[in-house]
Each structure stands twice: as structure tokens, then as C-alpha cells.
Amino acid sequence: MEKSTDSATLSAIKEAEKTGIKTVWDRYAAQIPQCGFGETGLCCRNCMQGPCRIDPFGEGPQMGVCGANADIMVARGISRAVAAGTASHGGHAKHMAHTLFKSAIGEAPDYPIRDEAKLKAVANRIGVKVDNRDVRAIAIDVAKKALEEFSEKESPLTWAATTMTKGRIDTFLKYNVVPTGIDSVVAESMHRTTYGVDADPVNLLLGAVKCALADYAGCHIATDIADILFGTPHPTLTRANLGVLNKDAVNIAVHGHNPLLSDIVVQVAGEKDMIDRAKTAGASEGINIVGVCCTGNEVMMRHKIPLATSSVSQETVILTGALDAMVVDYQCIMPALSNIAECYHTKMITTMPIAKIPKAVHIEFSEANAKESARRIISTAIEAFKKRDPNKINIPDISSAAFAGFSTEAIIGALSLVNKEDSLKPLIDNIVAGNIYGVCLFAGCNTVKVTQDANYTAMIKELVKNNVLILATGCASGAFARHGFMTPEATEKYAGNGLKAVLKAVGQAAGLGGPLPLVLHMGSCVDNSRAVDVTVAVANKLGVDLNMLPVVASAPEPVTEKAVAIGTWAVASGLPTHLGVVPPVLGSKTVTQVLTSTVKELFGGYFIVEPDPVKAAEALLSVIAERRRGLGLSA
Ligand code: BF8
């Protein structure tokens, strides 16, 4: 199997092979064959009478020591993955909410409220009084409401209840999957999956749905507060891929998830004193910040920061020999980075008390001293720059232009330039007319188990040829950005005639002088909430529920537990959701059946597992056709 379709990644891998540095691909090869019990979900370590394994071929044991069978083991495993994902997005969101609160009471001076309009819009939506009130008072109430979401409440989570359709809420109530606290439902999931609690696979899976809906609320809180503190994104042009590293600048990569770190690093890197110090150290072009993974998306869409790479290829940024500091917060950061950094002058810098990595420098980052910490981080990078080995520099001269920053507000804003009175009308009219056949949200990661980006690039070509509008978040957007799909040129080259005409009309009305890019970049993984907002607005306008719309989702190369949580709430929201990698469920026929079929009867959404990208695109197109017929539209 080829390791990647990205020539910059391949060039960096070659460099690693030449110098004997091991990367994720080598570590994966060393794991082959991977454990078949784990791959099918038939391994349980939930108690110390284990570990227990079930023989998927039916010859060996069919129960663990406690009597848990394959269905229980697999359902518990999925449920725990959703809980871990929810805890991650929830942790990120809580961090944002605490910072908003501190900002409002004057204890986080580096985090002023930058987007009052967004603050007021969120406040209005969640029932916080806005009229004649000081911005800080509103922010305190919004932050308090957000923090209340984490422990057990009497009522459903506000960030879920106020952002979904009425039909969805009724469905969630009907199946008793309404979460009332983000942290509390994570705790409940851990409780019900521990030794000797829930042994009903369907009940366990419904518990996973409940937890996943809390994940959705956490994502939405994170998006809202990021916009309030750092500004709501608008389309902006930047570049993506390893060629964005600059040999004449101090290169600093921000990697992880929370803009609380990356946005401040970007701000401080613009300070004259910092730039002068970099120049004095010999970096004639000053400081160059580049993004990796989701925090890269955050600063890409707000500050034009170029995206170096993402996900599975994160090590390649260090392999350029020109990275002076890899600055990380939390989530999706390979511990291997600090081993590779050791082979170069690169400083690996951790910043969060919950995410330390051996051999990294730890510069703690807190709301009270954010800019000061950022100055220390950048100074450390400048010192490292002085130790660069020119013989080790190998920056592939490869990068693509990329438009980023299509927030819900930006999309609606662009549409309203076409129709001032009724901004959603152009979108809906074109869906009805078939110029937009359907919508596909691409989300999730890159995995070492698939040739990097191969599924993304093959699927998108099939879908857009058939006039499917593409939204993307997380490392999915990274994949499209690195391959040049986030450009008007890609629209001209790949879009079907109907889609092209729509993207041209909106792009021209928005003053771009050409079509909108082929992929609308909606941000990081928590920003999947933005895609829900657009979909809910369309559903409400049409007077139908989400499970009737010709909207689908795809994670062609999923990796993380967060992706499992997002996929689960996408399905519960009514979206048929494609996975390009088989999750660890095949050990249970019951669980596999529920996730790919039975769940459709409950929520309308379901998982489509298809590793072949062309077949996956065909499957999504036929789902869109079915939905269109359901709405009485031409298919
Ligand atoms: O939250 S897409 S590898 S970076 S999990 Fe991670 Fe997957 Fe990337 Fe962002 Ni999302």
C-alpha cells in the first residue's frame, strides 16, 4: 500500500527513510498483524478477572469470565469510545467557558470579547437577556450557562435543545436519549459499561447515543465561545502543505485543538519586539507560524495562518529540518513527536497541565498569563532557530492555495447577497431544482491504515461531478486543502454544471470575481456544529426534519474516539454517515446490524461502512436520491 497521495508527505517520508528516522508508517508496519480480537471488538479489559477474548469463529470461548458475550463486549467498547470522545470535546469546551467567564470578570485580560454580535446571538438563543445590558454582564451569564451544562441538570442540555429541530428533540425524548449534563453523561457511560452493570447491547448503544448528543453540545459550546473570544470566521485565502515552512523565518507549528493557545501565539508572533528578536537571531523574514490539525484550522480561518499538515502526517513538519518549535496543547498529538524532535534542533513544547510529553519543554499556559507564556514559547523557538543545521533542511516546495473560514454566518451572509430578503432561498431553490443534488459533510482524520488522502480525493471527485455540495471540517479539510480542492479553480475543474453555476453565482455576488471554492471549509472538528446549524436552518425553513434532507456525512479515514462520538451524533441527527475504515464492531452481528440498519428506524441516520471510495460515493449518491424522492424532488 502506498503511504500517501500527498507528494509533500512522500518527500518527507523519503527523508526519514534516508536518515533512519522511524515514523507512524514504520510503527504501524511493526504492529502487523494487529490483534484480531481487538480489531473486531472482542477483547475486554474492564475487570481484573480478564483480559477476556471471544473467538469470532465460534470454536473457542463465547463468553468472558463474567458471562459477557460478544454483543455486550462490542457495545461496551463503542460506548466507552463515545464517552472518551465526549470527555475530550467537553474538556475543550469547559476550558473555553472558564476563559469566557474569567474574561468577563477581568481575570483574563489577554482574552477580550472580540465578537459582541456573536455573544448577543448566542445569548438570545439560550435565553440570556441582552437588551440594555453591559457586554460583560451578558458574557458572565453565557459562561455560567455553559458551565452549568457539565453537571447534572433537571433539563436537557441547552446547547442541544436550542440548536436542533423540534422533530429531533421529540425523537430524542421518545427514545430517552436526552443528555442533561456533559460530564455527568460521560460518568454515566463509564458506570453502565463497568463490570456487571448494563448487559443489554441495544440499551448500551442507546446510552452511547445519549452520550454522543452531549458531545454535540460540547462541540457547539466550543465553537460559539471561540467565535465570541476570537471572532467569527469569514472566508480568507491562505496556503496549505509543507511548502508553507519558510527557511528564512523562525518556524513555529501550533498543533492540537484549542484556540486559547494558538490564537495568542499568533497574536504575540506579530509583536514588533518578537519579530526584531527573530531577525537579530538571523531569521531575515521574522516569524512564521504554521498550523497542524484542528488548532491549525482555527487560526487558518481567523488569521490566514497556513496549514502545514494534519493528523497522520504530523511528524513530517519536523522532518523538514526547518521547524524550530512544535507547540502543542491537547488531543491528536503523537507522543512520537518528541522522539523525532530529538533528531533535530526542534523544540517540542507542551503547554497544558493534563498533556505533558517526556523530553518536551513544558511552558505552562494559563488564562492569567497567556501572552507572557506565548512570549516565552516564541523566545524558546528563536533560541532553537540559532541551532538549526542547514544540512538537514529539506522543505518540499509543495503547497496549494486554500480558501478557509466558511462559518454559518459567512455562508448565510454570502447567500444573502444573492437574496437580501430571504437568504436561504437561493440554497433551497437550487436543492429543489437539482442544481445542488445534495450536501455531504466530510469530517474526521487521516489514518495510517489507508493511503493518506486517497479516500478523500476519490470520493470528492465522484460527488461533485454529481453536483453534491461539499462541506469539510477537521483533518478532512486539511486533506482537501493540501490537494487544492479549496479553490475556485477546483470548482471550475471538477464541479458538475449545476453545482458550478450555483458556486459561480454566489461567488460573484460575494465579490470573489469567480466561483466559491469547491469545498466550503467550516473549521475544526468541534465546528461540525456549524454544519448542523446550516442544516437545521434549511430543515426549519422547509418545515421538515433533518432525517428527510438530502444531506449525508462521511469520515473516509477516521481514527479517534472523538470521531466515533461525532459519527454517532451525526447518525442520531438523522444523517446517513459513511466510514471508510471498519470500526471494531464486526465481532457482534447484533451491534453491526443495529448501527448499519436498525438505528435508521429510530433516528433516520445510520452508518454506511465502505472502504472503497468510489463505491462509498455511489452509496452516498443513492442515499441522496432516496431522500430527494422522499421530498418529492427529482432524483
Ligand atoms: O479533532 S480530524 S485527527 S485533529 S480527531 Fe484529530 Fe481526527 Fe484530525 Fe481534530 Ni478531529
mmCIF file of N, CA, C and O in Angstrom, residues 15-83:
data_model
loop_
_atom_site.group_PDB
_atom_site.id
_atom_site.type_symbol
_atom_site.label_atom_id
_atom_site.label_comp_id
_atom_site.label_asym_id
_atom_site.label_seq_id
_atom_site.Cartn_x
_atom_site.Cartn_y
_atom_site.Cartn_z
ATOM 1 N N GLU A 15 12.836 11.327 3.215
ATOM 2 C CA GLU A 15 13.890 11.931 4.035
ATOM 3 C C GLU A 15 14.077 11.112 5.322
ATOM 4 O O GLU A 15 15.200 10.838 5.746
ATOM 5 N N ALA A 16 12.959 10.706 5.918
ATOM 6 C CA ALA A 16 13.031 9.905 7.153
ATOM 7 C C ALA A 16 13.715 8.576 6.870
ATOM 8 O O ALA A 16 14.566 8.116 7.641
ATOM 9 N N GLU A 17 13.353 7.961 5.756
ATOM 10 C CA GLU A 17 13.955 6.664 5.416
ATOM 11 C C GLU A 17 15.458 6.800 5.218
ATOM 12 O O GLU A 17 16.243 5.971 5.659
ATOM 13 N N LYS A 18 15.840 7.908 4.586
ATOM 14 C CA LYS A 18 17.261 8.149 4.310
ATOM 15 C C LYS A 18 18.052 8.262 5.611
ATOM 16 O O LYS A 18 19.157 7.770 5.739
ATOM 17 N N THR A 19 17.440 8.922 6.592
ATOM 18 C CA THR A 19 18.169 9.186 7.834
ATOM 19 C C THR A 19 17.869 8.150 8.916
ATOM 20 O O THR A 19 18.364 8.256 10.027
ATOM 21 N N GLY A 20 17.045 7.164 8.600
ATOM 22 C CA GLY A 20 16.757 6.104 9.567
ATOM 23 C C GLY A 20 15.789 6.506 10.674
ATOM 24 O O GLY A 20 15.683 5.831 11.701
ATOM 25 N N ILE A 21 15.044 7.587 10.461
ATOM 26 C CA ILE A 21 14.063 8.020 11.471
ATOM 27 C C ILE A 21 12.768 7.244 11.258
ATOM 28 O O ILE A 21 12.266 7.132 10.140
ATOM 29 N N LYS A 22 12.245 6.703 12.345
ATOM 30 C CA LYS A 22 11.005 5.917 12.252
ATOM 31 C C LYS A 22 9.793 6.846 12.357
ATOM 32 O O LYS A 22 9.747 7.729 13.220
ATOM 33 N N THR A 23 8.816 6.610 11.495
ATOM 34 C CA THR A 23 7.582 7.409 11.537
ATOM 35 C C THR A 23 6.388 6.503 11.844
ATOM 36 O O THR A 23 6.537 5.297 12.017
ATOM 37 N N VAL A 24 5.229 7.109 11.830
ATOM 38 C CA VAL A 24 3.984 6.395 12.110
ATOM 39 C C VAL A 24 3.816 5.189 11.177
ATOM 40 O O VAL A 24 3.307 4.140 11.581
ATOM 41 N N TRP A 25 4.278 5.323 9.941
ATOM 42 C CA TRP A 25 4.116 4.220 8.989
ATOM 43 C C TRP A 25 5.002 3.032 9.386
ATOM 44 O O TRP A 25 4.590 1.889 9.243
ATOM 45 N N ASP A 26 6.216 3.322 9.899
ATOM 46 C CA ASP A 26 7.098 2.228 10.354
ATOM 47 C C ASP A 26 6.514 1.569 11.602
ATOM 48 O O ASP A 26 6.551 0.350 11.742
ATOM 49 N N ARG A 27 5.990 2.388 12.490
ATOM 50 C CA ARG A 27 5.436 1.807 13.730
ATOM 51 C C ARG A 27 4.208 0.959 13.413
ATOM 52 O O ARG A 27 3.958 -0.058 14.050
ATOM 53 N N TYR A 28 3.441 1.398 12.422
ATOM 54 C CA TYR A 28 2.277 0.603 12.012
ATOM 55 C C TYR A 28 2.738 -0.734 11.438
ATOM 56 O O TYR A 28 2.209 -1.797 11.802
ATOM 57 N N ALA A 29 3.738 -0.685 10.575
ATOM 58 C CA ALA A 29 4.238 -1.930 9.959
ATOM 59 C C ALA A 29 4.702 -2.897 11.045
ATOM 60 O O ALA A 29 4.489 -4.114 10.938
ATOM 61 N N ALA A 30 5.308 -2.359 12.097
ATOM 62 C CA ALA A 30 5.805 -3.212 13.184
ATOM 63 C C ALA A 30 4.665 -3.856 13.975
ATOM 64 O O ALA A 30 4.875 -4.818 14.702
ATOM 65 N N GLN A 31 3.475 -3.308 13.850
ATOM 66 C CA GLN A 31 2.311 -3.848 14.578
ATOM 67 C C GLN A 31 1.571 -4.929 13.783
ATOM 68 O O GLN A 31 0.664 -5.578 14.301
ATOM 69 N N ILE A 32 1.910 -5.066 12.519
ATOM 70 C CA ILE A 32 1.168 -6.001 11.666
ATOM 71 C C ILE A 32 1.634 -7.438 11.941
ATOM 72 O O ILE A 32 2.832 -7.664 12.003
ATOM 73 N N PRO A 33 0.819 -8.440 12.106
ATOM 74 C CA PRO A 33 -0.646 -8.337 12.078
ATOM 75 C C PRO A 33 -1.171 -7.783 13.410
ATOM 76 O O PRO A 33 -0.695 -8.174 14.474
ATOM 77 N N GLN A 34 -2.147 -6.884 13.298
ATOM 78 C CA GLN A 34 -2.738 -6.351 14.531
ATOM 79 C C GLN A 34 -3.693 -7.381 15.129
ATOM 80 O O GLN A 34 -4.188 -8.269 14.432
ATOM 81 N N CYS A 35 -3.958 -7.229 16.415
ATOM 82 C CA CYS A 35 -4.746 -8.219 17.156
ATOM 83 C C CYS A 35 -6.175 -8.336 16.591
ATOM 84 O O CYS A 35 -6.924 -7.364 16.562
ATOM 85 N N GLY A 36 -6.518 -9.525 16.133
ATOM 86 C CA GLY A 36 -7.829 -9.752 15.535
ATOM 87 C C GLY A 36 -8.969 -9.619 16.540
ATOM 88 O O GLY A 36 -10.088 -9.247 16.174
ATOM 89 N N PHE A 37 -8.680 -9.914 17.807
ATOM 90 C CA PHE A 37 -9.726 -9.752 18.833
ATOM 91 C C PHE A 37 -10.039 -8.260 19.007
ATOM 92 O O PHE A 37 -11.194 -7.844 19.042
ATOM 93 N N GLY A 38 -8.989 -7.476 19.124
ATOM 94 C CA GLY A 38 -9.179 -6.022 19.271
ATOM 95 C C GLY A 38 -9.851 -5.434 18.049
ATOM 96 O O GLY A 38 -10.746 -4.585 18.152
ATOM 97 N N GLU A 39 -9.441 -5.875 16.876
ATOM 98 C CA GLU A 39 -10.000 -5.320 15.630
ATOM 99 C C GLU A 39 -11.494 -5.554 15.515
ATOM 100 O O GLU A 39 -12.211 -4.755 14.934
ATOM 101 N N THR A 40 -11.967 -6.660 16.065
ATOM 102 C CA THR A 40 -13.398 -6.967 15.954
ATOM 103 C C THR A 40 -14.169 -6.580 17.224
ATOM 104 O O THR A 40 -15.363 -6.833 17.331
ATOM 105 N N GLY A 41 -13.472 -5.996 18.188
ATOM 106 C CA GLY A 41 -14.129 -5.545 19.422
ATOM 107 C C GLY A 41 -14.346 -6.651 20.433
ATOM 108 O O GLY A 41 -15.134 -6.495 21.373
ATOM 109 N N LEU A 42 -13.635 -7.776 20.244
ATOM 110 C CA LEU A 42 -13.919 -8.945 21.093
ATOM 111 C C LEU A 42 -12.880 -9.152 22.193
ATOM 112 O O LEU A 42 -12.538 -10.282 22.524
ATOM 113 N N CYS A 43 -12.378 -8.076 22.718
ATOM 114 C CA CYS A 43 -11.415 -8.166 23.809
ATOM 115 C C CYS A 43 -11.922 -7.271 24.936
ATOM 116 O O CYS A 43 -12.313 -6.136 24.695
ATOM 117 N N CYS A 44 -11.974 -7.791 26.161
ATOM 118 C CA CYS A 44 -12.467 -6.979 27.281
ATOM 119 C C CYS A 44 -11.423 -6.922 28.397
ATOM 120 O O CYS A 44 -10.940 -7.950 28.858
ATOM 121 N N ARG A 45 -11.092 -5.689 28.814
ATOM 122 C CA ARG A 45 -10.168 -5.499 29.937
ATOM 123 C C ARG A 45 -10.858 -4.709 31.051
ATOM 124 O O ARG A 45 -10.217 -4.026 31.821
ATOM 125 N N ASN A 46 -12.195 -4.799 31.092
ATOM 126 C CA ASN A 46 -12.930 -3.959 32.045
ATOM 127 C C ASN A 46 -12.848 -4.448 33.488
ATOM 128 O O ASN A 46 -13.347 -3.777 34.379
ATOM 129 N N CYS A 47 -12.276 -5.650 33.726
ATOM 130 C CA CYS A 47 -12.073 -6.070 35.109
ATOM 131 C C CYS A 47 -10.795 -6.894 35.209
ATOM 132 O O CYS A 47 -10.202 -7.252 34.179
ATOM 133 N N MET A 48 -10.390 -7.208 36.423
ATOM 134 C CA MET A 48 -9.106 -7.896 36.601
ATOM 135 C C MET A 48 -9.228 -9.424 36.605
ATOM 136 O O MET A 48 -8.268 -10.116 36.861
ATOM 137 N N GLN A 49 -10.447 -9.917 36.296
ATOM 138 C CA GLN A 49 -10.555 -11.352 36.028
ATOM 139 C C GLN A 49 -10.149 -11.633 34.584
ATOM 140 O O GLN A 49 -9.908 -12.768 34.216
ATOM 141 N N GLY A 50 -10.094 -10.556 33.798
ATOM 142 C CA GLY A 50 -9.688 -10.658 32.403
ATOM 143 C C GLY A 50 -8.197 -10.463 32.293
ATOM 144 O O GLY A 50 -7.506 -10.589 33.302
ATOM 145 N N PRO A 51 -7.702 -10.129 31.119
ATOM 146 C CA PRO A 51 -8.486 -9.854 29.914
ATOM 147 C C PRO A 51 -9.140 -11.109 29.329
ATOM 148 O O PRO A 51 -8.581 -12.187 29.404
ATOM 149 N N CYS A 52 -10.350 -10.889 28.788
ATOM 150 C CA CYS A 52 -11.085 -11.988 28.168
ATOM 151 C C CYS A 52 -11.222 -11.728 26.671
ATOM 152 O O CYS A 52 -11.324 -10.579 26.239
ATOM 153 N N ARG A 53 -11.259 -12.822 25.918
ATOM 154 C CA ARG A 53 -11.420 -12.694 24.478
ATOM 155 C C ARG A 53 -12.472 -13.702 24.016
ATOM 156 O O ARG A 53 -12.593 -14.787 24.586
ATOM 157 N N ILE A 54 -13.193 -13.304 22.986
ATOM 158 C CA ILE A 54 -14.198 -14.219 22.424
ATOM 159 C C ILE A 54 -13.743 -14.641 21.040
ATOM 160 O O ILE A 54 -13.277 -13.809 20.254
ATOM 161 N N ASP A 55 -13.865 -15.905 20.764
ATOM 162 C CA ASP A 55 -13.416 -16.421 19.474
ATOM 163 C C ASP A 55 -14.439 -16.061 18.395
ATOM 164 O O ASP A 55 -15.573 -16.560 18.406
ATOM 165 N N PRO A 56 -14.057 -15.200 17.449
ATOM 166 C CA PRO A 56 -15.038 -14.770 16.438
ATOM 167 C C PRO A 56 -15.466 -15.914 15.516
ATOM 168 O O PRO A 56 -16.489 -15.821 14.849
ATOM 169 N N PHE A 57 -14.684 -17.020 15.501
ATOM 170 C CA PHE A 57 -15.048 -18.128 14.607
ATOM 171 C C PHE A 57 -15.931 -19.165 15.303
ATOM 172 O O PHE A 57 -16.290 -20.178 14.726
ATOM 173 N N GLY A 58 -16.250 -18.916 16.563
ATOM 174 C CA GLY A 58 -17.208 -19.784 17.244
ATOM 175 C C GLY A 58 -16.636 -21.066 17.798
ATOM 176 O O GLY A 58 -17.376 -21.903 18.308
ATOM 177 N N GLU A 59 -15.322 -21.241 17.701
ATOM 178 C CA GLU A 59 -14.762 -22.506 18.203
ATOM 179 C C GLU A 59 -14.305 -22.400 19.651
ATOM 180 O O GLU A 59 -14.494 -23.307 20.449
ATOM 181 N N GLY A 60 -13.716 -21.259 20.001
ATOM 182 C CA GLY A 60 -13.229 -21.048 21.363
ATOM 183 C C GLY A 60 -14.317 -20.460 22.242
ATOM 184 O O GLY A 60 -15.517 -20.546 21.921
ATOM 185 N N PRO A 61 -13.928 -19.812 23.349
ATOM 186 C CA PRO A 61 -14.906 -19.258 24.290
ATOM 187 C C PRO A 61 -15.860 -18.245 23.650
ATOM 188 O O PRO A 61 -15.443 -17.446 22.825
ATOM 189 N N GLN A 62 -17.109 -18.321 24.043
ATOM 190 C CA GLN A 62 -18.110 -17.382 23.539
ATOM 191 C C GLN A 62 -18.545 -16.397 24.617
ATOM 192 O O GLN A 62 -19.439 -15.588 24.411
ATOM 193 N N MET A 63 -17.915 -16.525 25.782
ATOM 194 C CA MET A 63 -18.230 -15.597 26.893
ATOM 195 C C MET A 63 -16.960 -15.267 27.645
ATOM 196 O O MET A 63 -16.057 -16.107 27.749
ATOM 197 N N GLY A 64 -16.929 -14.055 28.224
ATOM 198 C CA GLY A 64 -15.859 -13.720 29.138
ATOM 199 C C GLY A 64 -16.114 -14.391 30.481
ATOM 200 O O GLY A 64 -17.156 -15.050 30.676
ATOM 201 N N VAL A 65 -15.192 -14.214 31.428
ATOM 202 C CA VAL A 65 -15.316 -14.860 32.737
ATOM 203 C C VAL A 65 -16.635 -14.495 33.420
ATOM 204 O O VAL A 65 -17.295 -15.324 34.047
ATOM 205 N N CYS A 66 -17.075 -13.239 33.268
ATOM 206 C CA CYS A 66 -18.313 -12.798 33.943
ATOM 207 C C CYS A 66 -19.561 -13.241 33.192
ATOM 208 O O CYS A 66 -20.678 -13.057 33.669
ATOM 209 N N GLY A 67 -19.376 -13.753 31.974
ATOM 210 C CA GLY A 67 -20.542 -14.139 31.172
ATOM 211 C C GLY A 67 -20.870 -13.134 30.085
ATOM 212 O O GLY A 67 -21.841 -13.320 29.350
ATOM 213 N N ALA A 68 -20.065 -12.066 29.974
ATOM 214 C CA ALA A 68 -20.319 -11.082 28.903
ATOM 215 C C ALA A 68 -20.053 -11.746 27.558
ATOM 216 O O ALA A 68 -18.994 -12.345 27.347
ATOM 217 N N ASN A 69 -21.031 -11.654 26.663
ATOM 218 C CA ASN A 69 -20.853 -12.250 25.337
ATOM 219 C C ASN A 69 -20.354 -11.208 24.340
ATOM 220 O O ASN A 69 -20.066 -10.058 24.697
ATOM 221 N N ALA A 70 -20.274 -11.607 23.080
ATOM 222 C CA ALA A 70 -19.717 -10.717 22.052
ATOM 223 C C ALA A 70 -20.515 -9.413 21.945
ATOM 224 O O ALA A 70 -19.939 -8.329 21.832
ATOM 225 N N ASP A 71 -21.843 -9.504 22.002
ATOM 226 C CA ASP A 71 -22.675 -8.303 21.851
ATOM 227 C C ASP A 71 -22.365 -7.292 22.959
ATOM 228 O O ASP A 71 -22.259 -6.086 22.723
ATOM 229 N N ILE A 72 -22.260 -7.812 24.181
ATOM 230 C CA ILE A 72 -22.009 -6.914 25.322
ATOM 231 C C ILE A 72 -20.624 -6.269 25.186
ATOM 232 O O ILE A 72 -20.466 -5.061 25.357
ATOM 233 N N MET A 73 -19.628 -7.102 24.865
ATOM 234 C CA MET A 73 -18.260 -6.565 24.758
ATOM 235 C C MET A 73 -18.171 -5.473 23.699
ATOM 236 O O MET A 73 -17.593 -4.416 23.920
ATOM 237 N N VAL A 74 -18.744 -5.745 22.531
ATOM 238 C CA VAL A 74 -18.630 -4.778 21.435
ATOM 239 C C VAL A 74 -19.407 -3.497 21.765
ATOM 240 O O VAL A 74 -18.904 -2.382 21.583
ATOM 241 N N ALA A 75 -20.622 -3.658 22.300
ATOM 242 C CA ALA A 75 -21.424 -2.466 22.620
ATOM 243 C C ALA A 75 -20.754 -1.640 23.717
ATOM 244 O O ALA A 75 -20.742 -0.406 23.669
ATOM 245 N N ARG A 76 -20.175 -2.335 24.715
ATOM 246 C CA ARG A 76 -19.474 -1.589 25.769
ATOM 247 C C ARG A 76 -18.269 -0.852 25.211
ATOM 248 O O ARG A 76 -17.981 0.287 25.594
ATOM 249 N N GLY A 77 -17.555 -1.508 24.282
ATOM 250 C CA GLY A 77 -16.361 -0.870 23.700
ATOM 251 C C GLY A 77 -16.717 0.405 22.953
ATOM 252 O O GLY A 77 -16.069 1.444 23.117
ATOM 253 N N ILE A 78 -17.776 0.339 22.146
ATOM 254 C CA ILE A 78 -18.196 1.527 21.385
ATOM 255 C C ILE A 78 -18.650 2.623 22.346
ATOM 256 O O ILE A 78 -18.319 3.801 22.198
ATOM 257 N N SER A 79 -19.405 2.212 23.352
ATOM 258 C CA SER A 79 -19.926 3.178 24.310
ATOM 259 C C SER A 79 -18.782 3.910 25.027
ATOM 260 O O SER A 79 -18.813 5.128 25.209
ATOM 261 N N ARG A 80 -17.737 3.159 25.391
ATOM 262 C CA ARG A 80 -16.599 3.801 26.063
ATOM 263 C C ARG A 80 -15.833 4.722 25.112
ATOM 264 O O ARG A 80 -15.296 5.742 25.529
ATOM 265 N N ALA A 81 -15.787 4.355 23.835
ATOM 266 C CA ALA A 81 -15.120 5.239 22.868
ATOM 267 C C ALA A 81 -15.885 6.562 22.759
ATOM 268 O O ALA A 81 -15.289 7.642 22.742
ATOM 269 N N VAL A 82 -17.211 6.466 22.704
ATOM 270 C CA VAL A 82 -18.021 7.692 22.624
ATOM 271 C C VAL A 82 -17.804 8.535 23.885
ATOM 272 O O VAL A 82 -17.664 9.767 23.816
ATOM 273 N N ALA A 83 -17.734 7.872 25.037
ATOM 274 C CA ALA A 83 -17.536 8.616 26.289
ATOM 275 C C ALA A 83 -16.191 9.348 26.282
ATOM 276 O O ALA A 83 -16.091 10.506 26.701
#
